[in-house]
Tab-separated table of C-alpha atoms and ligand atoms in Angstrom:
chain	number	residue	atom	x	y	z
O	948	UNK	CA	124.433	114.565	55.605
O	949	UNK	CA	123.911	117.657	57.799
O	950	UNK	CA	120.476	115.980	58.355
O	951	UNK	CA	121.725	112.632	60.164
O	952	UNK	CA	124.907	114.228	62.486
O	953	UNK	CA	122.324	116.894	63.459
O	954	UNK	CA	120.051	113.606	64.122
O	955	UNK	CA	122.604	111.473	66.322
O	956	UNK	CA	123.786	114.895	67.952
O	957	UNK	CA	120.127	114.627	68.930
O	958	UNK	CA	120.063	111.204	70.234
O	959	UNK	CA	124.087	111.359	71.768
O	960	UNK	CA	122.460	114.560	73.796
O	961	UNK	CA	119.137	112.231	74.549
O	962	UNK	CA	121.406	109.113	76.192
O	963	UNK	CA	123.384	111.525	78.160
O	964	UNK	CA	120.118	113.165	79.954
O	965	UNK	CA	119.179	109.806	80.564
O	966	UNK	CA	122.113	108.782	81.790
O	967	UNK	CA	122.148	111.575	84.396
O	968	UNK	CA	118.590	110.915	85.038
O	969	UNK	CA	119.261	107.782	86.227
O	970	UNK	CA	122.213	108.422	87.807
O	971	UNK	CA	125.635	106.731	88.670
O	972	UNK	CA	123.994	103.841	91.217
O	973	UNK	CA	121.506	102.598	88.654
O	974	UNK	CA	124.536	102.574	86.339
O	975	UNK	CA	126.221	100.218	89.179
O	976	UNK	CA	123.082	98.189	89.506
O	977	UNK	CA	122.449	97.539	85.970
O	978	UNK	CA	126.078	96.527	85.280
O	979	UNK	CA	125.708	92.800	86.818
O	980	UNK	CA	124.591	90.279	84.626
O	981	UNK	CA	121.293	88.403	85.649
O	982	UNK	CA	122.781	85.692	86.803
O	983	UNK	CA	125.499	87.565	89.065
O	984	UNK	CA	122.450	89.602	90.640
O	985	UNK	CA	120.702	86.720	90.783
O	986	UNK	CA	123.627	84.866	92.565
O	987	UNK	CA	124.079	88.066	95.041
O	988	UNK	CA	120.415	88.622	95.749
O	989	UNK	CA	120.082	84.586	96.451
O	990	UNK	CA	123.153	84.137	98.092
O	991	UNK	CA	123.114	87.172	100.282
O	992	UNK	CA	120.318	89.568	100.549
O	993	UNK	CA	117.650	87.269	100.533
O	994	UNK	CA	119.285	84.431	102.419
O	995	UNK	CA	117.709	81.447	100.765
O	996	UNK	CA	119.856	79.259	101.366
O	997	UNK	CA	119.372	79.846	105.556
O	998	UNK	CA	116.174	77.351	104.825
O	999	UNK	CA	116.907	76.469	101.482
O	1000	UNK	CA	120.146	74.810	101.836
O	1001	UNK	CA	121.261	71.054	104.542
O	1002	UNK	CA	123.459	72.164	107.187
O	1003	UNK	CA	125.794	70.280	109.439
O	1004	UNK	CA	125.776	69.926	113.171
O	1005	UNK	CA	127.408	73.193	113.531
O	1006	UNK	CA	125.309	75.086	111.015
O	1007	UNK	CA	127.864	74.993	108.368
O	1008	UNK	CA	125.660	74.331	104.704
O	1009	UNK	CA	127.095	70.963	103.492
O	1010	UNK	CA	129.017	71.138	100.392
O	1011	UNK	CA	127.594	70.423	96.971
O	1012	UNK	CA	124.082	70.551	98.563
O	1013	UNK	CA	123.668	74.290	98.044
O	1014	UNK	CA	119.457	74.577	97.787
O	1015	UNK	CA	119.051	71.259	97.842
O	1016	UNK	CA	116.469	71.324	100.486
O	1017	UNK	CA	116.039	69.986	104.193
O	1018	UNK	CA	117.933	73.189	105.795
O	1019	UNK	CA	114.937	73.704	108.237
O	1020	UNK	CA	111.896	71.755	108.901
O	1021	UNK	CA	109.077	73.277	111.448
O	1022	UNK	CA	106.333	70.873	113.308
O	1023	UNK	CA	103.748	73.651	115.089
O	1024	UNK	CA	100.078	73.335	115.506
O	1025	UNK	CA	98.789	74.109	111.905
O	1026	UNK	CA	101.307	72.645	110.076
O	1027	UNK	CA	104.529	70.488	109.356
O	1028	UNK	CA	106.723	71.410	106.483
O	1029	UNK	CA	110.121	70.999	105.568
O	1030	UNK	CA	112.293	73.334	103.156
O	1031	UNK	CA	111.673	72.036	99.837
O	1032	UNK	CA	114.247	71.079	97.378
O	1033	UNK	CA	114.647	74.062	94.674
O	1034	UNK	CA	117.691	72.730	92.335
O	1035	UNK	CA	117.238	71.935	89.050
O	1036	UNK	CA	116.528	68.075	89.812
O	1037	UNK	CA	113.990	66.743	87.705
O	1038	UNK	CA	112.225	64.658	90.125
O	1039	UNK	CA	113.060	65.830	93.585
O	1040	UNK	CA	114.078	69.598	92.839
O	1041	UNK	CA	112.086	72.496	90.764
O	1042	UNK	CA	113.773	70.989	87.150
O	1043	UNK	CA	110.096	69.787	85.848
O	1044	UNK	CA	108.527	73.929	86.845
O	1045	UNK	CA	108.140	76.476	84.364
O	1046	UNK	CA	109.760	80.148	85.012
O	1047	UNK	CA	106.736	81.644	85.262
O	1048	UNK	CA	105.416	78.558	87.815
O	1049	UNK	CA	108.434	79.005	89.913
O	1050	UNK	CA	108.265	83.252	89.947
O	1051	UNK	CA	104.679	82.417	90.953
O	1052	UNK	CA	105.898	80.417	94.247
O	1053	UNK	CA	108.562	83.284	95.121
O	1054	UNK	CA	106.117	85.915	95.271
O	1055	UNK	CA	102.991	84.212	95.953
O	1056	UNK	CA	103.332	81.153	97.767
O	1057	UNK	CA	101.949	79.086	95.220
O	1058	UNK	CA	102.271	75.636	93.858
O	1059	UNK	CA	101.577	74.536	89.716
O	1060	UNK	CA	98.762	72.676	89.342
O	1061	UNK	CA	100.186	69.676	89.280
O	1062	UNK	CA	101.728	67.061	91.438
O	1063	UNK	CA	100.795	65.269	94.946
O	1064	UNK	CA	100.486	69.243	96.312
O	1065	UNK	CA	98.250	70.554	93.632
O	1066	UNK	CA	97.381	73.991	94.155
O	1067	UNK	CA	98.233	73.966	97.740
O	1068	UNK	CA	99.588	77.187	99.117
O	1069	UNK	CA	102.633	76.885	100.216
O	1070	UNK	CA	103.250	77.643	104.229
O	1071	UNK	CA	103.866	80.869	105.375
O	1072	UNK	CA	107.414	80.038	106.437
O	1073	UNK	CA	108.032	80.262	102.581
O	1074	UNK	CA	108.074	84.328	102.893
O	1075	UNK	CA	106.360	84.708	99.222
O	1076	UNK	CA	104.580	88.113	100.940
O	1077	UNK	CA	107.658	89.831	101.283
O	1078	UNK	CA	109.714	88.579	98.168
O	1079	UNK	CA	106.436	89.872	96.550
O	1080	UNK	CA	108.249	93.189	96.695
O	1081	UNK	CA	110.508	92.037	94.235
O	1082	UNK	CA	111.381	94.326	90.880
O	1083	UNK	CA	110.712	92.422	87.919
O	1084	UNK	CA	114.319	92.201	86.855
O	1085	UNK	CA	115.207	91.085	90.309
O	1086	UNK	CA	112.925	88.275	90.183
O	1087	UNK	CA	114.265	87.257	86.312
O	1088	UNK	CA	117.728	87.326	88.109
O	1089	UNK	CA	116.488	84.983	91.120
O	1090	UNK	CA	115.262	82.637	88.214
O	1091	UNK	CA	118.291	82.392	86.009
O	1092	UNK	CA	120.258	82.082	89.255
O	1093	UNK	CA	118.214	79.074	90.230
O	1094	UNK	CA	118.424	77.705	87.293
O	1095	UNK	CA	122.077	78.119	87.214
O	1096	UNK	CA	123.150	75.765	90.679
O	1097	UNK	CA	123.766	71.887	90.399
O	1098	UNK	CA	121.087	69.691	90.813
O	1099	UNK	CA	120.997	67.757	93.439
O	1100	UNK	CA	119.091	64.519	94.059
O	1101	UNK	CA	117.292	64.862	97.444
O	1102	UNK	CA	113.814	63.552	98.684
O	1103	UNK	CA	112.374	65.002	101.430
O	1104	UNK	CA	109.040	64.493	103.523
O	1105	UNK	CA	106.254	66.414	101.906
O	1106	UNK	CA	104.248	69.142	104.075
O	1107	UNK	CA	101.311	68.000	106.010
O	1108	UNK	CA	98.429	70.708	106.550
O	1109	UNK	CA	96.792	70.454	109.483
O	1110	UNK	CA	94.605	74.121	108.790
O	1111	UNK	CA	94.249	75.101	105.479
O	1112	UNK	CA	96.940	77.778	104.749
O	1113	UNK	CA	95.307	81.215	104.308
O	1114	UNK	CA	97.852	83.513	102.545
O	1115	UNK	CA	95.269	86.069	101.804
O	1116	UNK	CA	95.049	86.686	105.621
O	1117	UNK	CA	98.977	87.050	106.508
O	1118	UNK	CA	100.331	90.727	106.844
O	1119	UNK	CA	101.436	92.291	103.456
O	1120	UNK	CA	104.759	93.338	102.938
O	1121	UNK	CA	105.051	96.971	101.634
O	1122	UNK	CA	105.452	96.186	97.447
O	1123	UNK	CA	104.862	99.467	95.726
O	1124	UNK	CA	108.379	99.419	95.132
O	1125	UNK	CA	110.195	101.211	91.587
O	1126	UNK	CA	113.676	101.156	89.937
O	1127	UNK	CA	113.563	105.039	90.293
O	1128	UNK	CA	113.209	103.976	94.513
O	1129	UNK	CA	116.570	102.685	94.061
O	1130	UNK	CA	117.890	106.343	93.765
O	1131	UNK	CA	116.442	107.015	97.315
O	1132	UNK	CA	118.953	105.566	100.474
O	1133	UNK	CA	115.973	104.896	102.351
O	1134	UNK	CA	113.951	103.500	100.225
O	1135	UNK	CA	116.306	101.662	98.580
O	1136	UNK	CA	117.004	100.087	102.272
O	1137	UNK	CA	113.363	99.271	102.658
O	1138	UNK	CA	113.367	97.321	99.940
O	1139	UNK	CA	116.234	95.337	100.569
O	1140	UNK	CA	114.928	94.939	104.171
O	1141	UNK	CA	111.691	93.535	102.254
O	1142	UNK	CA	113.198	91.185	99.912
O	1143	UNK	CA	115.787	89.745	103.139
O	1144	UNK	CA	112.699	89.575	105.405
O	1145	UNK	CA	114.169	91.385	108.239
O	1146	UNK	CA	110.527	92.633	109.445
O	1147	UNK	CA	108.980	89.159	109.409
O	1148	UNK	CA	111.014	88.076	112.833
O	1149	UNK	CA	110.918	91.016	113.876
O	1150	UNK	CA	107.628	91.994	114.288
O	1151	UNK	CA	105.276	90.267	116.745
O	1152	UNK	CA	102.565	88.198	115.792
O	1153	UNK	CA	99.073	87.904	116.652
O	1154	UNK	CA	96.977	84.490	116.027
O	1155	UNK	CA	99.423	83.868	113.141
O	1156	UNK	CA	99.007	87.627	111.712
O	1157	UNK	CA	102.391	89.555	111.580
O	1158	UNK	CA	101.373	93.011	113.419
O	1159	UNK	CA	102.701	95.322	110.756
O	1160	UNK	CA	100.291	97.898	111.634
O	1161	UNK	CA	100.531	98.364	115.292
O	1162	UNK	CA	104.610	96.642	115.969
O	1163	UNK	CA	106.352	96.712	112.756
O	1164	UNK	CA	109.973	96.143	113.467
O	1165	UNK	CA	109.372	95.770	117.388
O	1166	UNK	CA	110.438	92.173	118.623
O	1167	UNK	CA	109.630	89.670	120.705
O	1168	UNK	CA	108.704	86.851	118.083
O	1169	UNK	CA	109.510	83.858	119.990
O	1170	UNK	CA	111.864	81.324	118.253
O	1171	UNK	CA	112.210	77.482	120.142
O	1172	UNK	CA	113.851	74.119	119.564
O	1173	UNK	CA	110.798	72.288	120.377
O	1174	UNK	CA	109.241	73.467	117.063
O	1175	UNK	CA	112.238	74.087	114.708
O	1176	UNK	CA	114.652	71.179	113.580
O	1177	UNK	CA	117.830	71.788	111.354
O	1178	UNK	CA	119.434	74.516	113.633
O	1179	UNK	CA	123.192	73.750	114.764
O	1180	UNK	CA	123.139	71.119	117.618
O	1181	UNK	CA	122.986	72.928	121.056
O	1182	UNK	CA	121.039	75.693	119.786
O	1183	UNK	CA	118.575	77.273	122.315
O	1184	UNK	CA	116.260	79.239	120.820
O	1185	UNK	CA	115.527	82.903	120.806
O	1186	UNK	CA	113.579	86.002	120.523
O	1187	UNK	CA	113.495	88.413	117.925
O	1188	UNK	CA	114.629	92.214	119.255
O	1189	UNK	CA	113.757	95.207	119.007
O	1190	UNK	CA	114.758	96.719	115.479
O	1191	UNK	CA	113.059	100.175	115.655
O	1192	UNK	CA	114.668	103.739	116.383
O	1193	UNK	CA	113.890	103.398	119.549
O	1194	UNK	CA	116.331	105.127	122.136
O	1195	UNK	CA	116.365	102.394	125.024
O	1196	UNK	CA	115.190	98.972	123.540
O	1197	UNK	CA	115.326	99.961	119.924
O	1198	UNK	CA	118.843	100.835	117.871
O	1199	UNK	CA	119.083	104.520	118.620
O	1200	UNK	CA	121.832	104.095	120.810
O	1201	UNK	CA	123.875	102.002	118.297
O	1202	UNK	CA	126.672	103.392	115.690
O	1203	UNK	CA	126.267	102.499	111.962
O	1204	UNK	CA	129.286	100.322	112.411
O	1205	UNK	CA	127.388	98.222	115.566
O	1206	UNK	CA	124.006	97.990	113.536
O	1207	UNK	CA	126.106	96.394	110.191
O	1208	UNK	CA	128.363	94.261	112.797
O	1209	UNK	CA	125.404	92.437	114.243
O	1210	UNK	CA	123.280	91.964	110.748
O	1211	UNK	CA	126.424	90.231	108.943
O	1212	UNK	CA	128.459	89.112	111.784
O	1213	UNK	CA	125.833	88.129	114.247
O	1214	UNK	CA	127.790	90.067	117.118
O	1215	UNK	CA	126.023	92.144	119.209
O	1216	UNK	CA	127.538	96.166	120.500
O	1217	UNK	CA	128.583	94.541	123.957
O	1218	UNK	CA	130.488	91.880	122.073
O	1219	UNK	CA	127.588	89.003	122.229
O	1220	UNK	CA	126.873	86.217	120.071
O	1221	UNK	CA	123.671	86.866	118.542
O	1222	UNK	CA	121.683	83.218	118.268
O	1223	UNK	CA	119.868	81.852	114.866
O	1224	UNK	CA	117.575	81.760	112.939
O	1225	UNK	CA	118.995	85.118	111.784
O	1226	UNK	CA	120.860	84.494	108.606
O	1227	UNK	CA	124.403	86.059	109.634
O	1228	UNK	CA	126.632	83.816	107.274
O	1229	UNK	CA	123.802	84.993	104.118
O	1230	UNK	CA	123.713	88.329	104.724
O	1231	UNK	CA	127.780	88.550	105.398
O	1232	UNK	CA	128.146	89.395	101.538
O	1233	UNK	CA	125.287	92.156	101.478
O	1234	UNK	CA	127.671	95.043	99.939
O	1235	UNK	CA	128.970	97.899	102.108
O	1236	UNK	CA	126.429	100.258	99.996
O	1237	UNK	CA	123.710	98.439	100.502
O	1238	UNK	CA	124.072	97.489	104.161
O	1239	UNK	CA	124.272	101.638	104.820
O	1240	UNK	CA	120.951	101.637	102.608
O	1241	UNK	CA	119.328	99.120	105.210
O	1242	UNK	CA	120.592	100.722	107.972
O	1243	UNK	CA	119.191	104.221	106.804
O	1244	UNK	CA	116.127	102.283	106.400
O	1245	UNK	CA	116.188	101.123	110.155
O	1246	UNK	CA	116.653	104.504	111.555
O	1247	UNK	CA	113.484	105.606	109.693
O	1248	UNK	CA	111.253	103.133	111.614
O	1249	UNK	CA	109.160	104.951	113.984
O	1250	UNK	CA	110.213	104.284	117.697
O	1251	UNK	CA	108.426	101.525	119.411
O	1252	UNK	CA	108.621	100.569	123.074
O	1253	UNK	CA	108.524	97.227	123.891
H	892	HEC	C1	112.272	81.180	106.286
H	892	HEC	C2	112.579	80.034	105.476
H	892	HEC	C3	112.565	80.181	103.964
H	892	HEC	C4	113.233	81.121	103.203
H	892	HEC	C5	114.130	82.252	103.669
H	892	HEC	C6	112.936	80.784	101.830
H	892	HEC	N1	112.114	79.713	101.768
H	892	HEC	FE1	111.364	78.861	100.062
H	892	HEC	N2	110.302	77.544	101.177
H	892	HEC	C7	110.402	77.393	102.551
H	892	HEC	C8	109.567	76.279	102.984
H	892	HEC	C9	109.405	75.789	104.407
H	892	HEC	C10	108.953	75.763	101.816
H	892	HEC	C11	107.955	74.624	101.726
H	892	HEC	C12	106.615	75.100	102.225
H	892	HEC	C13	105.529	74.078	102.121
H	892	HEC	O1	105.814	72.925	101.766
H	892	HEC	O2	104.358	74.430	102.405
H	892	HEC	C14	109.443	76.574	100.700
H	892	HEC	C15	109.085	76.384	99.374
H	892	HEC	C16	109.669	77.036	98.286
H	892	HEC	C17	109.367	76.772	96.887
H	892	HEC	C18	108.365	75.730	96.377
H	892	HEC	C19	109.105	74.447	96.047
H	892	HEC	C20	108.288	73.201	96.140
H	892	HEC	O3	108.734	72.164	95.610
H	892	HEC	O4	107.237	73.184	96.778
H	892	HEC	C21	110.182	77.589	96.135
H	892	HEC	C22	110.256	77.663	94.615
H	892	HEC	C23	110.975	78.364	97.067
H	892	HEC	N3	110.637	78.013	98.361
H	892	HEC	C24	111.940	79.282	96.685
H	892	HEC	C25	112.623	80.117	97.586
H	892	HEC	C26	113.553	81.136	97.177
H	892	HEC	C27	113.973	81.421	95.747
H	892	HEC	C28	113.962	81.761	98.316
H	892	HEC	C29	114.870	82.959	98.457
H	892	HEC	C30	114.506	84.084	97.605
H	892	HEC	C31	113.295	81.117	99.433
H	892	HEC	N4	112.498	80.111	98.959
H	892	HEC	C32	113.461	81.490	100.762
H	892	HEC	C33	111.132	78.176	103.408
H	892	HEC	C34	111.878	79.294	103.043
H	893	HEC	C1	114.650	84.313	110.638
H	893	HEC	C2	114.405	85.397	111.565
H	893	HEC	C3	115.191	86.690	111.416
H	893	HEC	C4	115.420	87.406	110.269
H	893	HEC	C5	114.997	87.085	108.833
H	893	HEC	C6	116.175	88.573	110.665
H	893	HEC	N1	116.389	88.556	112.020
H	893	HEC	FE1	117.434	89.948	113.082
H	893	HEC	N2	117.314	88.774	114.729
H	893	HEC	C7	116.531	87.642	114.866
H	893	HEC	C8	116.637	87.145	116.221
H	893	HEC	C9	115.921	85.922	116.768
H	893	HEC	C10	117.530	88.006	116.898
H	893	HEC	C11	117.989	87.907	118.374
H	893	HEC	C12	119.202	87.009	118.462
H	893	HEC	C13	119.699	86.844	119.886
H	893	HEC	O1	119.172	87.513	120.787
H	893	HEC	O2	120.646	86.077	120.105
H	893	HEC	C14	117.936	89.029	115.935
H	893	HEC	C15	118.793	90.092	116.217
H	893	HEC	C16	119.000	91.191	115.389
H	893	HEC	C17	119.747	92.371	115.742
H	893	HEC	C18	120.451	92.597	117.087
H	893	HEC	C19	119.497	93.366	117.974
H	893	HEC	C20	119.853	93.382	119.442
H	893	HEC	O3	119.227	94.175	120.176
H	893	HEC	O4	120.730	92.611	119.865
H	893	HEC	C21	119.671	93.237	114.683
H	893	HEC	C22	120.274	94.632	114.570
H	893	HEC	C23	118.882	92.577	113.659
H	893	HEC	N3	118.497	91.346	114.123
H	893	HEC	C24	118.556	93.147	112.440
H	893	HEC	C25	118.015	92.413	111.375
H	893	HEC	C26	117.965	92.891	110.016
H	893	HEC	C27	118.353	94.273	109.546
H	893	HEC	C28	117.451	91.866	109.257
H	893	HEC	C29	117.278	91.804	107.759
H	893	HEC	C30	118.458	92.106	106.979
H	893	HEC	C31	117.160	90.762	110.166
H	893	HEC	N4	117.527	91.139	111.430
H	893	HEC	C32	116.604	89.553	109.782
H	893	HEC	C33	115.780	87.063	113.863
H	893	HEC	C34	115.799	87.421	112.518
């Protein structure tokens, strides 16, 4: 008798170390469901929809068509693809793929075997390098959340390759990323910058190559009408800023408050409306916690000039 409450003394005293271990925020974390992670990391952090999902002439998503495909379609020199169709249809949507086939096209751009794409990568619009990043539970929760959303019935022109699509060559996305990283403010930032693809507009590229190495975070991607279709009507294009601790052109000179006002609201500090493709409207519902994480993240990016 002695024997056993000595026993789950021992393992009552084990759970509580771990539970201080790990700390109250993993305890926050791990208290959604899959699905509700899933729906918050899909729905807000990692913006799928912004592609994923039709939008009207004002760049509201249509109703009932959430993911249905056909929210942005680009035509430039290597190829033409439009934003596939990833409900639960059978036929037109990603009902038919396996979890394991559709984890494999989240994190590394590529199709099943199967079907009038066979084993084609998919473009690098798709940004499989950065949701690469992804924690294994994380991507089980993107899953379960896509499996989760009405299908929808919706055909859409399949991707023409003009070059063959080289993923191997495109920039990699810092991935070494761990649960115990979620402890860490700035880490925890980076990796929700990863997964939401912040860095891949706003870092230059070279002959298709992202310029991590030399310009991470520092602008000027170029972003025009000519080459872009599904973007409200009237919309002019843009160019990516500037995201780097920089004291001039970076965000040195910008409050916590200003940085969080432009990612989820789209305003800029001098009361400007900041133009698409930025996903404002996704990342509206990143939580107040994690928004601070990404912007601890941004102030840790060395200064660039640009
Ligand atoms: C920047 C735009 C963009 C974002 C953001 C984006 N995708 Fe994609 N995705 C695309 C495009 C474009 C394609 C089709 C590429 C092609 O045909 O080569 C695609 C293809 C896919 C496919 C393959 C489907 C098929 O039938 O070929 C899956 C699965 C997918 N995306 C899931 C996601 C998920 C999940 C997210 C969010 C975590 C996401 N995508 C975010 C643009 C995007
Ligand atoms: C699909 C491309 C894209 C993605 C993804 C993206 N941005 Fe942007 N972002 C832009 C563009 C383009 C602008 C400039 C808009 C304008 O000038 O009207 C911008 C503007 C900004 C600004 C305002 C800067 C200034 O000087 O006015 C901030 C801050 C910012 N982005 C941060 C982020 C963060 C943080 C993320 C990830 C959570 C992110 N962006 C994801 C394209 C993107």
């Amino acid at each position: 008798m002695q024997d056993v409450t000595c026993r789950l003394r021992r393992i009552g005293g084990l759970l509580l170390m771990a539970l201080l271990l790990c700390g109250v925020s993993a305890l926050a974390w791990a208290q959604d469901s899959l699905l509700e992670r899933g729906r918050y990391l899909v729905t807000t952090v990692m913006a799928c929809g912004n592609c994923h999902t039709p939008k009207d002439a004002e760049g509201r998503p249509v109703p009932g068509k959430e993911l249905a495909g056909g929210g942005v379609a680009v035509d430039i020199p290597p190829f033409a693809v439009t934003s596939s169709n990833i409900t639960p249809d059978v036929e037109t949507g990603i009902g038919a793929w396996t979890d394991a086939e559709v984890k494999r096209a989240i994190t590394h751009g590529e199709r099943p075997n199967r079907g009038p794409q066979a084993g084609k990568p998919l473009a690098a619009m798709m940004a499989a390098n950065f949701f690469k990043a992804l924690l294994p539970r994380d991507l089980d929760a993107v899953v379960v959340y896509l499996r989760s959303v009405p299908a929808v019935r919706n055909s859409l022109p399949g991707p023409v390759y003009r070059a063959p699509v080289r993923r191997e060559a495109l920039a990699e996305a810092d991935r070494g990323f761990t649960e115990r990283d979620m402890q860490d403010p700035v880490r925890r930032g980076a990796y929700l910058a990863t997964i939401a693809h912040c860095l891949e507009c706003h870092t230059p590229m070279d002959k298709g190559v992202l310029q991590f190495d030399t310009a991470l975070g520092a602008g000027g991607r170029p972003f025009l009408p000519a080459f872009i279709k599904g973007l409200p009507e009237g919309w002019k294009g843009s160019v990516s800023r500037n995201i780097t601790s920089h004291p001039e052109q970076g965000l040195r000179g910008w409050s916590d408050a200003q940085i969080k006002r432009a990612i989820t609201q789209g305003i800029g500090p001098d009361g400007r409306k900041l133009r698409e493709p930025m996903a404002y409207a996704w990342y509206a519902g990143i939580r107040d916690e994690d928004l601070d994480a990404v912007v601890a993240y941004l102030r840790s990016l060395p200064a660039l000039p640009r």
